Structure formats: C-alpha cells, structure tokens
C-alpha cells in the first residue's frame, strides 16, 4: 500500500524538484507533513509516502504559478484527506488567487467559460511524474515503532517496488 514504504527527505526533493530547505520549511510549518514518519528530534529522518510526494509536487506547481502560500494551504487542506486514487482524478484550476478543485472535464470547462481559470494542474499528471522520478530513487520500509516493517509482509506490494525488484533481478 501507500504507507508500506517511505521516502527520505533527500529522495523527496529529487522526485519533486525542490530544495531540502523548502521541504524542511513546509514540514515545520505543517504545509506538508510526512505521513509515514515525522522527525522526532536530532538525527531522526522524516519519511514521506508516495501520496505526500504528489502533494509536494502540487504545492511546487502552485507556487511556480504564483499562487500565494495562504491559498496553497487552503487547497492542500482540501486534498489532505483524500487517498491516492482520489487525488489522481482531481484537476486544480486557479486564477492566481483562488484554487478550484475539479473532478470532471465538465467542471474544468465550466470554470474556464466563467473566466475563473488561468492555469490548471492535473494531479494525475503529477502522480505519473512522481512515479517516473521514483523508479530510480531509493525507498525504505515504513517501520512503525514496535511493529514489523510493512514491506516485510508484502515486499513487492506496490508497482514501484515490483519494478525495482525486477530491475535488481535482471
């Protein structure tokens, strides 16, 4: 599943195209908090889920498009409760001020016809980009204190892990 493996901060930065400083700031200000494992003191590593990386990519795209951090926070709050499959079906449209969530092509067209939309982010596209980036980046089992690593139960539980296993096997 989504939480069977986690990605360290450096890996998240490479996959998403942001600096470690940005990632750290976003985690400390609770914009995007790692859902697998947050830092709990000096020397501990944050672990981000695949879903977290998709949300990070969306934040980066919204910032690049000039949306304020305040409006990005509102958009991310709306996305936070969604599962990965739900996220893949959403397109975010923004006029640079407000961020609208669209679930169908008709909703996108309605917004554009109403003059609200200036740019859109198909989260499914970000999803695919992150999958491609992660195909050559390391992941590690997500260990919850006192439990076996989730990946130990199902070592190739997700598509990316299966690809990596096939690549290592030759």
Tab-separated table of C-alpha atoms in Angstrom, residues 44-166:
chain	number	residue	atom	x	y	z
A	44	UNK	CA	15.740	11.262	13.010
A	45	UNK	CA	14.673	11.072	9.375
A	46	UNK	CA	11.324	12.172	8.027
A	47	UNK	CA	9.702	9.589	5.761
A	48	UNK	CA	7.253	10.706	3.087
A	49	UNK	CA	4.640	8.483	1.447
A	50	UNK	CA	4.034	8.453	-2.301
A	51	UNK	CA	0.855	10.475	-1.671
A	52	UNK	CA	2.911	13.065	0.253
A	53	UNK	CA	5.223	13.401	-2.755
A	54	UNK	CA	2.268	14.012	-5.074
A	55	UNK	CA	1.017	16.748	-2.716
A	56	UNK	CA	4.541	18.256	-2.580
A	57	UNK	CA	4.622	18.329	-6.395
A	58	UNK	CA	1.249	20.106	-6.464
A	59	UNK	CA	2.487	22.674	-3.910
A	60	UNK	CA	5.569	23.316	-6.038
A	61	UNK	CA	3.479	23.796	-9.191
A	62	UNK	CA	1.077	26.162	-7.434
A	63	UNK	CA	3.998	28.222	-6.074
A	64	UNK	CA	5.648	28.282	-9.509
A	65	UNK	CA	2.367	29.601	-10.929
A	66	UNK	CA	2.317	32.463	-8.442
A	67	UNK	CA	-0.381	31.247	-6.036
A	68	UNK	CA	0.141	32.599	-2.509
A	69	UNK	CA	1.213	30.237	0.241
A	70	UNK	CA	-2.003	31.136	2.102
A	71	UNK	CA	-4.161	29.936	-0.820
A	72	UNK	CA	-1.962	26.882	-1.319
A	73	UNK	CA	-2.575	25.969	2.336
A	74	UNK	CA	-6.343	26.090	1.720
A	75	UNK	CA	-6.026	23.872	-1.361
A	76	UNK	CA	-3.771	21.373	0.429
A	77	UNK	CA	-6.175	21.170	3.389
A	78	UNK	CA	-8.876	20.068	0.948
A	79	UNK	CA	-6.551	17.439	-0.577
A	80	UNK	CA	-5.087	16.148	2.697
A	81	UNK	CA	-7.940	13.755	3.488
A	82	UNK	CA	-8.008	12.184	0.021
A	83	UNK	CA	-6.476	8.846	-0.862
A	84	UNK	CA	-4.034	8.453	-3.744
A	85	UNK	CA	-6.723	7.204	-6.144
A	86	UNK	CA	-8.957	10.191	-5.318
A	87	UNK	CA	-6.076	12.616	-5.892
A	88	UNK	CA	-5.352	11.216	-9.349
A	89	UNK	CA	-8.840	12.219	-10.536
A	90	UNK	CA	-8.634	15.863	-9.446
A	91	UNK	CA	-7.600	18.861	-11.525
A	92	UNK	CA	-6.800	22.070	-9.684
A	93	UNK	CA	-7.645	25.257	-11.562
A	94	UNK	CA	-6.517	28.650	-10.310
A	95	UNK	CA	-6.815	32.262	-11.309
A	96	UNK	CA	-3.714	33.036	-9.257
A	97	UNK	CA	-5.839	33.897	-6.231
A	98	UNK	CA	-8.361	31.125	-5.654
A	99	UNK	CA	-7.726	27.436	-6.238
A	100	UNK	CA	-10.700	25.405	-7.505
A	101	UNK	CA	-10.983	21.624	-7.333
A	102	UNK	CA	-12.469	19.976	-10.423
A	103	UNK	CA	-13.396	16.299	-10.677
A	104	UNK	CA	-14.643	16.173	-14.273
A	105	UNK	CA	-13.829	17.723	-17.650
A	106	UNK	CA	-17.206	19.485	-17.494
A	107	UNK	CA	-16.268	21.255	-14.251
A	108	UNK	CA	-12.989	22.403	-15.823
A	109	UNK	CA	-14.824	23.757	-18.882
A	110	UNK	CA	-17.429	25.498	-16.678
A	111	UNK	CA	-14.682	27.276	-14.729
A	112	UNK	CA	-12.821	28.297	-17.863
A	113	UNK	CA	-16.005	29.582	-19.518
A	114	UNK	CA	-16.774	31.581	-16.387
A	115	UNK	CA	-13.384	33.250	-16.699
A	116	UNK	CA	-12.037	31.959	-13.388
A	117	UNK	CA	-9.255	29.688	-14.594
A	118	UNK	CA	-5.847	30.834	-15.697
A	119	UNK	CA	-3.932	27.588	-15.244
A	120	UNK	CA	-4.653	24.027	-14.232
A	121	UNK	CA	-2.788	21.211	-12.550
A	122	UNK	CA	-3.944	17.695	-13.351
A	123	UNK	CA	-2.908	15.824	-10.233
A	124	UNK	CA	-2.891	12.583	-12.228
A	125	UNK	CA	-0.059	14.092	-14.292
A	126	UNK	CA	1.917	14.928	-11.156
A	127	UNK	CA	1.196	11.374	-9.986
A	128	UNK	CA	2.808	9.922	-13.145
A	129	UNK	CA	5.795	12.290	-12.949
A	130	UNK	CA	6.499	11.244	-9.362
A	131	UNK	CA	6.201	7.553	-10.311
A	132	UNK	CA	8.767	8.109	-13.057
A	133	UNK	CA	11.129	10.018	-10.766
A	134	UNK	CA	10.917	7.380	-8.038
A	135	UNK	CA	11.720	4.500	-10.370
A	136	UNK	CA	15.446	5.154	-9.844
A	137	UNK	CA	15.374	6.590	-6.301
A	138	UNK	CA	15.628	4.662	-3.024
A	139	UNK	CA	12.707	3.829	-0.736
A	140	UNK	CA	12.768	2.168	2.633
A	141	UNK	CA	10.304	0.102	4.636
A	142	UNK	CA	7.989	2.187	6.761
A	143	UNK	CA	8.555	0.994	10.318
A	144	UNK	CA	6.068	1.965	12.984
A	145	UNK	CA	7.687	1.683	16.413
A	146	UNK	CA	7.299	-1.824	17.774
A	147	UNK	CA	5.959	-3.277	14.516
A	148	UNK	CA	7.477	-5.219	11.680
A	149	UNK	CA	8.154	-3.167	8.552
A	150	UNK	CA	5.031	-3.161	6.400
A	151	UNK	CA	7.174	-4.024	3.378
A	152	UNK	CA	8.350	-7.237	5.067
A	153	UNK	CA	4.811	-8.595	4.880
A	154	UNK	CA	4.467	-7.837	1.165
A	155	UNK	CA	7.912	-6.990	-0.263
A	156	UNK	CA	6.533	-6.040	-3.683
A	157	UNK	CA	3.240	-4.559	-2.505
A	158	UNK	CA	3.295	-1.634	-4.875
A	159	UNK	CA	4.104	-1.199	-8.515
A	160	UNK	CA	7.314	0.779	-7.893
A	161	UNK	CA	8.693	-1.819	-5.510
A	162	UNK	CA	7.852	-4.538	-8.028
A	163	UNK	CA	9.706	-2.641	-10.770
A	164	UNK	CA	12.749	-2.203	-8.543
A	165	UNK	CA	12.716	-5.901	-7.640
A	166	UNK	CA	12.523	-6.873	-11.334
